[in-house]
Tab-separated table of C-alpha atoms in Angstrom:
chain	number	residue	atom	x	y	z
U	1	MET	CA	43.216	11.857	33.990
U	2	ALA	CA	45.430	14.568	35.476
U	3	GLY	CA	47.671	16.776	33.334
U	4	ARG	CA	50.916	15.404	31.880
U	5	LEU	CA	54.089	16.866	30.393
U	6	LEU	CA	53.390	16.658	26.683
U	7	ASN	CA	57.038	16.924	25.609
U	8	LEU	CA	58.150	13.782	27.456
U	9	GLN	CA	57.929	10.176	26.336
U	10	ARG	CA	55.776	7.885	28.430
U	11	GLN	CA	57.551	4.617	29.017
U	12	ALA	CA	57.761	1.884	31.613
U	13	ALA	CA	60.695	1.805	34.014
U	14	GLU	CA	63.487	-0.651	33.288
U	15	LEU	CA	63.559	-3.255	36.069
U	16	GLY	CA	66.617	-5.193	34.937
U	17	ARG	CA	68.414	-6.950	32.099
U	18	LEU	CA	68.322	-10.300	30.356
U	19	ARG	CA	71.914	-11.165	29.466
U	20	THR	CA	73.604	-13.911	27.462
U	21	GLY	CA	77.107	-13.635	28.884
U	22	TRP	CA	79.548	-11.942	31.224
U	23	SER	CA	83.219	-10.994	31.270
U	24	VAL	CA	86.225	-12.106	33.288
U	25	PRO	CA	89.577	-10.292	33.730
U	26	THR	CA	92.694	-11.640	31.999
U	27	ASP	CA	96.409	-11.436	32.836
U	28	LYS	CA	96.768	-8.550	30.386
U	29	GLY	CA	94.314	-6.400	32.298
U	30	ARG	CA	91.536	-6.731	29.759
U	31	ASN	CA	88.197	-8.418	30.142
U	32	ARG	CA	87.421	-11.589	28.219
U	33	PRO	CA	83.766	-12.243	27.265
U	34	VAL	CA	82.185	-15.516	28.317
U	35	LYS	CA	79.091	-16.734	26.464
U	36	SER	CA	76.308	-18.381	28.417
U	37	GLU	CA	74.093	-21.194	27.147
U	38	THR	CA	71.336	-20.090	29.541
U	39	TRP	CA	69.755	-16.769	30.443
U	40	ILE	CA	71.309	-14.447	33.002
U	41	VAL	CA	68.922	-12.178	34.921
U	42	SER	CA	70.352	-9.073	36.614
U	43	SER	CA	68.788	-6.212	38.558
U	44	HIS	CA	69.451	-3.671	41.308
U	45	ASP	CA	66.544	-5.207	43.233
U	46	ARG	CA	67.454	-8.547	44.791
U	47	SER	CA	63.816	-9.559	45.265
U	48	ARG	CA	63.369	-9.707	41.495
U	49	VAL	CA	66.505	-11.805	41.009
U	50	ASP	CA	65.452	-14.097	43.859
U	51	ALA	CA	62.129	-14.648	42.109
U	52	ALA	CA	63.928	-15.388	38.827
U	53	ALA	CA	66.158	-17.949	40.561
U	54	GLU	CA	63.131	-19.632	42.112
U	55	MET	CA	61.440	-19.820	38.727
U	56	TRP	CA	64.344	-20.727	36.426
U	57	GLY	CA	67.000	-22.098	38.773
U	58	GLY	CA	70.507	-20.870	39.578
U	59	LYS	CA	72.273	-19.203	42.484
U	60	VAL	CA	71.832	-15.498	43.266
U	61	GLU	CA	75.087	-13.551	43.655
U	62	ARG	CA	76.222	-9.971	44.075
U	63	TRP	CA	77.734	-8.665	40.873
U	64	SER	CA	79.188	-5.456	39.430
U	65	PRO	CA	79.003	-4.823	35.652
U	66	GLN	CA	81.818	-3.193	33.732
U	67	GLY	CA	82.347	0.562	33.988
U	68	ASN	CA	82.314	1.021	37.798
U	69	HIS	CA	78.535	0.813	38.066
U	70	PRO	CA	76.905	0.266	41.460
U	71	ASP	CA	76.697	-3.324	42.565
U	72	GLN	CA	73.734	-5.335	41.330
U	73	TRP	CA	72.376	-8.842	41.749
U	74	ARG	CA	72.358	-11.552	39.140
U	75	VAL	CA	71.540	-15.206	38.642
U	76	ILE	CA	72.859	-17.493	35.917
U	77	THR	CA	69.678	-19.472	35.385
U	78	GLU	CA	69.197	-22.966	34.027
U	79	ALA	CA	66.671	-21.781	31.428
U	80	THR	CA	67.402	-21.540	27.707
U	81	THR	CA	63.878	-20.198	27.078
U	82	ILE	CA	61.998	-17.550	29.043
U	83	GLU	CA	58.329	-16.772	28.462
U	84	ALA	CA	57.721	-13.028	28.130
U	85	LEU	CA	55.361	-10.403	26.713
U	86	LEU	CA	56.106	-7.754	24.109
U	87	PRO	CA	54.769	-4.383	25.373
U	88	PRO	CA	52.568	-2.087	23.268
U	89	GLY	CA	54.275	0.073	20.659
U	90	ASP	CA	57.566	-0.821	19.001
U	91	PRO	CA	59.738	-2.645	21.580
U	92	LEU	CA	62.797	-2.966	19.308
U	93	SER	CA	65.705	-0.538	18.965
U	94	GLN	CA	68.704	-1.096	16.653
U	95	TYR	CA	71.875	0.873	15.940
U	96	ASN	CA	75.461	0.287	14.910
U	97	GLU	CA	77.355	1.401	18.015
U	98	MET	CA	80.909	1.862	19.272
U	99	TRP	CA	81.553	2.069	23.009
U	100	THR	CA	84.682	3.255	24.795
U	101	GLY	CA	85.611	3.889	28.421
U	102	GLY	CA	83.943	7.275	28.077
U	103	GLY	CA	80.620	5.828	26.960
U	104	CYS	CA	78.957	5.610	23.569
U	105	ALA	CA	81.286	7.142	20.955
U	106	ARG	CA	79.128	6.377	17.888
U	107	ARG	CA	75.501	5.508	17.262
U	108	CYS	CA	74.605	5.019	13.605
U	109	ASP	CA	71.459	3.877	11.787
U	110	GLY	CA	73.528	2.592	8.862
U	111	ILE	CA	73.207	5.872	6.981
U	112	THR	CA	73.845	8.664	9.486
U	113	GLU	CA	75.964	8.695	12.643
U	114	LYS	CA	73.524	10.272	15.097
U	115	LEU	CA	75.966	11.873	17.551
U	116	SER	CA	77.883	13.847	14.927
U	117	MET	CA	75.113	13.840	12.262
U	118	LYS	CA	77.727	12.829	9.685
U	119	PRO	CA	77.420	10.035	7.093
U	120	CYS	CA	78.224	6.511	8.356
U	121	ILE	CA	81.829	6.751	9.592
U	122	CYS	CA	82.597	3.027	9.242
U	123	LEU	CA	81.471	2.974	5.622
U	124	ASP	CA	83.361	6.172	4.838
U	125	ARG	CA	86.643	4.966	6.365
U	126	HIS	CA	86.640	1.243	5.597
U	127	GLY	CA	84.345	0.698	2.607
U	128	GLU	CA	81.436	-1.695	2.108
U	129	ASN	CA	83.133	-4.595	3.941
U	130	TRP	CA	83.651	-2.601	7.134
U	131	HIS	CA	81.547	-5.080	9.115
U	132	LEU	CA	84.280	-7.713	8.699
U	133	LEU	CA	86.624	-5.710	10.929
U	134	GLY	CA	86.891	-6.037	14.716
U	135	PRO	CA	84.967	-4.046	17.340
U	136	GLN	CA	88.069	-1.978	18.169
U	137	GLN	CA	87.911	-0.462	14.655
U	138	VAL	CA	84.253	-0.312	13.698
U	139	CYS	CA	80.783	-0.235	15.202
U	140	ARG	CA	78.857	-3.339	16.180
U	141	ALA	CA	75.235	-4.081	15.319
U	142	THR	CA	73.402	-3.597	18.611
U	143	SER	CA	69.815	-4.774	19.035
U	144	ARG	CA	67.763	-4.098	22.157
U	145	ILE	CA	64.286	-5.376	22.853
U	146	LYS	CA	62.035	-4.625	25.825
U	147	VAL	CA	59.768	-7.273	27.302
U	148	TYR	CA	57.533	-7.804	30.298
U	149	LEU	CA	58.341	-10.730	32.586
U	150	PRO	CA	54.834	-11.064	34.031
U	151	ASP	CA	55.689	-13.486	36.840
U	152	LEU	CA	58.487	-11.425	38.394
U	153	PRO	CA	57.892	-8.604	40.934
U	154	GLY	CA	57.596	-5.012	39.729
U	155	ILE	CA	55.785	-3.025	37.067
U	156	GLY	CA	58.126	-2.293	34.175
U	157	VAL	CA	60.172	-3.799	31.367
U	158	TRP	CA	63.291	-5.934	31.119
U	159	ARG	CA	65.852	-5.262	28.401
U	160	ALA	CA	67.567	-7.951	26.352
U	161	GLU	CA	70.549	-6.827	24.292
U	162	THR	CA	72.604	-8.622	21.683
U	163	HIS	CA	75.394	-7.737	19.282
U	164	GLY	CA	74.760	-10.739	17.052
U	165	PHE	CA	74.455	-10.459	13.273
U	166	TYR	CA	71.648	-13.014	13.045
U	167	ALA	CA	69.531	-11.413	15.751
U	168	ALA	CA	69.975	-8.025	14.051
U	169	ASN	CA	68.436	-9.516	10.909
U	170	GLU	CA	65.807	-11.784	12.447
U	171	TRP	CA	64.322	-9.679	15.256
U	172	PRO	CA	62.925	-6.931	12.978
U	173	GLY	CA	61.123	-9.506	10.824
U	174	VAL	CA	59.316	-10.951	13.829
U	175	VAL	CA	58.492	-7.611	15.453
U	176	ASP	CA	57.366	-5.962	12.209
U	177	MET	CA	55.037	-8.869	11.424
U	178	VAL	CA	53.385	-8.475	14.822
U	179	LEU	CA	53.142	-4.685	14.447
U	180	SER	CA	51.528	-5.025	11.019
U	181	GLY	CA	48.765	-7.158	12.529
U	182	THR	CA	48.234	-5.384	15.853
U	183	GLY	CA	49.255	-1.819	15.015
U	184	GLY	CA	51.403	-1.820	18.145
U	185	ARG	CA	48.383	-1.779	20.448
U	186	GLY	CA	48.793	-5.216	21.997
U	187	VAL	CA	50.664	-7.162	24.666
U	188	ILE	CA	52.005	-10.171	22.780
U	189	PRO	CA	53.204	-13.488	24.294
U	190	VAL	CA	56.662	-14.522	23.090
U	191	GLY	CA	59.421	-16.933	23.957
U	192	MET	CA	62.964	-15.600	24.388
U	193	ARG	CA	65.248	-18.516	23.472
U	194	ILE	CA	69.028	-18.913	23.343
U	195	GLU	CA	69.660	-21.165	20.360
U	196	GLN	CA	73.035	-22.789	19.690
U	197	ARG	CA	74.086	-22.597	16.042
U	198	GLN	CA	77.172	-23.392	14.018
U	199	ARG	CA	78.672	-22.483	10.660
U	200	MET	CA	81.793	-23.088	8.600
U	201	ALA	CA	84.095	-20.076	8.267
U	202	GLU	CA	87.582	-20.183	6.761
U	203	GLY	CA	87.541	-23.969	6.911
U	204	LYS	CA	86.715	-24.061	10.620
U	205	LEU	CA	83.505	-24.998	12.393
U	206	LYS	CA	82.381	-22.145	14.630
U	207	LYS	CA	79.690	-22.480	17.278
U	208	PHE	CA	77.798	-19.490	18.614
U	209	PRO	CA	74.562	-18.648	20.477
U	210	VAL	CA	71.732	-16.660	18.880
U	211	VAL	CA	68.877	-15.031	20.783
U	212	VAL	CA	65.617	-15.954	19.050
U	213	VAL	CA	62.300	-14.180	19.644
U	214	GLU	CA	59.404	-16.565	19.004
U	215	VAL	CA	55.846	-15.257	18.812
U	216	ARG	CA	53.416	-17.799	20.256
U	217	ALA	CA	51.247	-17.768	17.132
U	218	THR	CA	51.047	-18.772	13.481
U	219	ALA	CA	51.981	-16.365	10.704
U	220	ARG	CA	48.289	-15.875	9.851
U	221	GLN	CA	47.444	-15.016	13.454
U	222	ALA	CA	50.352	-12.566	13.689
U	223	LEU	CA	49.431	-10.806	10.442
U	224	THR	CA	45.742	-10.525	11.313
U	225	GLY	CA	46.223	-9.561	14.967
U	226	THR	CA	44.422	-12.664	16.283
U	227	ILE	CA	47.276	-13.985	18.446
U	228	PRO	CA	46.120	-16.374	21.215
U	229	GLY	CA	46.680	-14.895	24.661
U	230	ALA	CA	47.326	-11.392	23.320
U	231	GLU	CA	45.539	-8.471	24.912
U	232	LEU	CA	44.691	-5.875	22.264
U	233	SER	CA	43.337	-2.413	22.896
U	234	PRO	CA	39.871	-2.070	21.290
U	235	VAL	CA	40.567	1.564	20.457
U	236	PRO	CA	43.489	2.166	18.066
U	237	PRO	CA	45.877	5.004	18.895
U	238	ALA	CA	45.580	8.336	17.123
U	239	HIS	CA	48.244	7.679	14.487
U	240	LEU	CA	46.466	4.465	13.415
U	241	ALA	CA	43.170	6.293	13.132
U	242	LEU	CA	44.835	8.844	10.871
U	243	GLU	CA	46.252	6.082	8.692
U	244	ALA	CA	42.823	4.484	8.404
U	245	VAL	CA	41.342	7.781	7.286
U	246	GLY	CA	44.167	8.236	4.820
U	247	ARG	CA	43.244	5.073	2.909
U	248	ASP	CA	39.694	4.643	1.660
U	249	TYR	CA	39.440	0.902	1.024
U	250	ALA	CA	35.831	1.119	-0.134
U	251	ALA	CA	36.655	3.764	-2.733
U	252	GLU	CA	39.584	1.680	-3.986
U	253	ALA	CA	37.357	-1.386	-4.228
U	254	ARG	CA	34.767	0.536	-6.250
U	255	ARG	CA	37.492	1.633	-8.688
U	256	ALA	CA	38.901	-1.902	-8.916
U	257	PRO	CA	38.560	-3.270	-12.479
U	258	THR	CA	37.580	-6.805	-11.388
U	259	ALA	CA	36.078	-8.672	-8.452
U	260	ASP	CA	39.441	-10.350	-7.876
U	261	ALA	CA	41.063	-6.919	-7.568
U	262	ALA	CA	38.408	-5.958	-5.009
U	263	LEU	CA	39.172	-9.166	-3.122
U	264	LYS	CA	42.829	-8.161	-2.967
U	265	ILE	CA	41.875	-4.828	-1.372
U	266	TYR	CA	39.686	-6.732	1.112
U	267	ARG	CA	42.713	-8.808	2.146
U	268	GLU	CA	44.931	-5.739	2.467
U	269	ALA	CA	42.435	-4.140	4.841
U	270	GLU	CA	42.448	-7.291	7.006
U	271	ALA	CA	46.250	-7.594	6.985
U	272	ALA	CA	46.628	-3.942	8.009
U	273	GLY	CA	44.218	-4.398	10.924
U	274	ASP	CA	41.854	-1.779	9.487
U	275	MET	CA	38.882	-4.103	8.923
U	276	THR	CA	35.674	-3.212	10.768
U	277	ASP	CA	32.235	-4.818	10.527
U	278	GLU	CA	30.962	-1.854	8.513
U	279	LEU	CA	33.907	-1.881	6.117
U	280	LYS	CA	33.685	-5.654	5.716
U	281	ALA	CA	30.003	-5.462	4.771
U	282	GLU	CA	30.703	-2.660	2.296
U	283	LEU	CA	33.611	-4.460	0.636
U	284	VAL	CA	31.636	-7.697	0.371
U	285	ALA	CA	28.733	-5.825	-1.252
U	286	ILE	CA	31.101	-4.194	-3.758
U	287	GLY	CA	32.746	-7.510	-4.598
U	288	THR	CA	29.384	-9.226	-4.951
U	289	ALA	CA	28.151	-6.575	-7.377
U	290	LYS	CA	31.334	-6.808	-9.475
U	291	ARG	CA	31.122	-10.609	-9.560
U	292	ALA	CA	27.504	-10.436	-10.744
U	293	VAL	CA	28.399	-7.951	-13.511
U	294	GLU	CA	31.255	-10.189	-14.661
U	295	ALA	CA	28.991	-13.241	-14.746
U	296	LYS	CA	26.350	-11.378	-16.735
U	297	ALA	CA	28.927	-10.038	-19.191
U	298	ALA	CA	30.406	-13.498	-19.701
U	299	SER	CA	27.033	-15.059	-20.480
U	300	SER	CA	26.009	-12.245	-22.859
U	301	THR	CA	29.054	-12.728	-25.077
U	302	LYS	CA	28.136	-16.334	-25.914
U	303	ILE	CA	25.587	-17.071	-28.647
U	304	GLY	CA	25.106	-20.621	-29.809
U	305	GLY	CA	28.078	-21.799	-27.765
U	306	LYS	CA	30.499	-19.389	-29.544
U	307	ASN	CA	32.227	-16.404	-28.022
U	308	MET	CA	31.388	-13.415	-30.216
U	309	ASN	CA	34.219	-11.333	-28.699
U	310	ALA	CA	36.930	-13.945	-29.223
U	311	ALA	CA	38.565	-12.012	-32.056
U	312	ASN	CA	38.687	-8.814	-30.029
U	313	ALA	CA	39.969	-10.648	-26.957
U	314	ALA	CA	42.776	-12.241	-28.968
U	315	GLU	CA	44.122	-8.792	-29.831
U	316	GLU	CA	44.415	-7.767	-26.179
U	317	GLU	CA	47.564	-8.378	-24.173
U	318	PRO	CA	47.192	-11.088	-21.499
U	319	ILE	CA	46.567	-9.864	-17.959
U	320	ASP	CA	48.110	-11.684	-15.014
U	321	ALA	CA	45.204	-12.525	-12.708
U	322	GLU	CA	45.599	-13.163	-9.015
U	323	ILE	CA	46.026	-16.882	-8.344
U	324	VAL	CA	43.687	-18.066	-5.592
U	325	GLU	CA	44.965	-21.180	-3.859
U	326	ASP	CA	42.522	-23.978	-3.089
U	327	ASP	CA	43.421	-23.789	0.591
U	328	ASP	CA	42.530	-20.105	0.991
U	329	PRO	CA	39.318	-20.049	3.086
U	330	GLU	CA	38.919	-16.264	2.817
U	331	ALA	CA	38.870	-16.371	-0.995
U	332	VAL	CA	36.322	-19.212	-1.045
U	333	TRP	CA	34.109	-17.409	1.485
U	334	PHE	CA	34.229	-14.293	-0.705
U	335	GLU	CA	32.806	-16.365	-3.597
U	336	ILE	CA	30.129	-17.845	-1.333
U	337	VAL	CA	29.035	-14.378	-0.227
U	338	SER	CA	28.790	-13.359	-3.892
U	339	GLU	CA	26.564	-16.336	-4.691
U	340	ALA	CA	24.414	-15.693	-1.622
U	341	GLY	CA	24.055	-12.037	-2.588
U	342	GLU	CA	22.495	-13.012	-5.910
U	343	ARG	CA	19.831	-14.910	-3.950
U	344	GLY	CA	19.166	-11.966	-1.666
U	345	TRP	CA	20.367	-13.768	1.469
U	346	SER	CA	21.398	-11.772	4.503
U	347	ALA	CA	24.600	-12.565	6.410
U	348	ASP	CA	22.571	-14.323	9.142
U	349	GLN	CA	20.695	-16.405	6.579
U	350	LEU	CA	23.943	-17.432	4.904
U	351	ALA	CA	25.557	-18.436	8.196
U	352	GLY	CA	22.413	-20.390	9.120
U	353	GLN	CA	22.349	-22.257	5.818
U	354	PHE	CA	26.028	-23.176	6.148
U	355	ALA	CA	25.592	-24.377	9.730
U	356	ALA	CA	22.518	-26.433	8.790
U	357	ARG	CA	24.472	-28.281	6.095
U	358	ASN	CA	27.620	-28.746	8.189
U	359	GLY	CA	26.377	-30.045	11.516
U	360	GLY	CA	26.210	-26.624	13.197
U	361	LEU	CA	29.730	-25.576	12.163
U	362	ALA	CA	30.255	-21.814	11.921
U	363	PRO	CA	31.772	-20.496	8.649
U	364	ASP	CA	34.663	-18.841	10.514
U	365	SER	CA	35.749	-22.258	11.818
U	366	ALA	CA	35.383	-24.122	8.526
U	367	GLU	CA	38.210	-25.397	6.360
U	368	ALA	CA	38.568	-24.537	2.682
U	369	THR	CA	37.333	-27.973	1.561
U	370	GLN	CA	34.100	-27.575	3.539
U	371	LEU	CA	33.584	-24.090	2.152
U	372	ARG	CA	34.149	-25.284	-1.427
U	373	ARG	CA	31.670	-28.123	-0.972
U	374	PHE	CA	29.050	-25.638	0.219
U	375	LEU	CA	29.844	-23.328	-2.731
U	376	ALA	CA	29.436	-26.215	-5.173
U	377	ASP	CA	26.041	-27.060	-3.630
U	378	LEU	CA	24.898	-23.446	-4.025
U	379	ARG	CA	25.892	-23.353	-7.663
U	380	GLU	CA	24.282	-26.720	-8.357
U	381	VAL	CA	20.978	-25.552	-6.879
U	382	ALA	CA	21.176	-22.353	-8.928
U	383	ALA	CA	21.774	-24.314	-12.135
């Protein structure tokens, strides 16, 4: 690859906007906002807006946004949901902002106003309930998210922006869950939906639209980075590699006081996206060894059906153990691997034995009940 400017950010060009409303002039010379129940697609390039109209309906029209910008093209579509892709990295940006005719007057992260580098001006002037005041007095929560619209012309991103309170709270939860599973190295399929909600305020029923970002996956798939249709880079970026080096899961598992504690570290490695085949084998071996030691210690303390250490145990404070739910396949598989390790089975032998007893079913596709049945059979044979 040719040389690049190292002090510049590398980002995709912005092709257009996804909007949820527009404004109309009033008799008093001010603009009145109008909320849309469907998506509005706008761009400087008519070919992109034409393609959006063909896909989601609506009539293409010439349009000029506020602030004397050059004319653009837009279409008020008939779609309440648009299928999109989250780009690699963190696609979400959030600030409390105040805009005037001269541009952005304030941009605050809730603690520091970034343009003046002073403490939050709204909090300082109006107190903790500053957010209850109008946009002419205080900043507004502004959330922006970048997405790919893969079926429209052009290589770049489209920006959706909202000033809604609910989106400001809900978008980070969705995006952060995806980032925790993928490390920001994936292209993730999502649905961008305008949802109509209502609430009671001051005795009146108020209706309002909320932009919802829906990941096309379950929570487990999002947390483990196994999202259907996602395209993940096989090589993590440099900052993820540094984080992986910074935490030695195997060393933590060896220091863990119990096999259950080692299992918890195993799960953390999977949730963080740091699990490799080598690390998995090492953690399983550590957990198996700890489980065997615990089983041996438990049997050695019993003589004639009586626990010889009962008096000593009664003096110790109770320890809260991790509760393993019956429907947790990973926890059951961890126990199966421990049992198989005591028999000297390899991973291939274990998978073969499970498949032979379950009609060719692979362990990764099995449900917790099937895994528990297999575990019970192993223990029965051992007894």
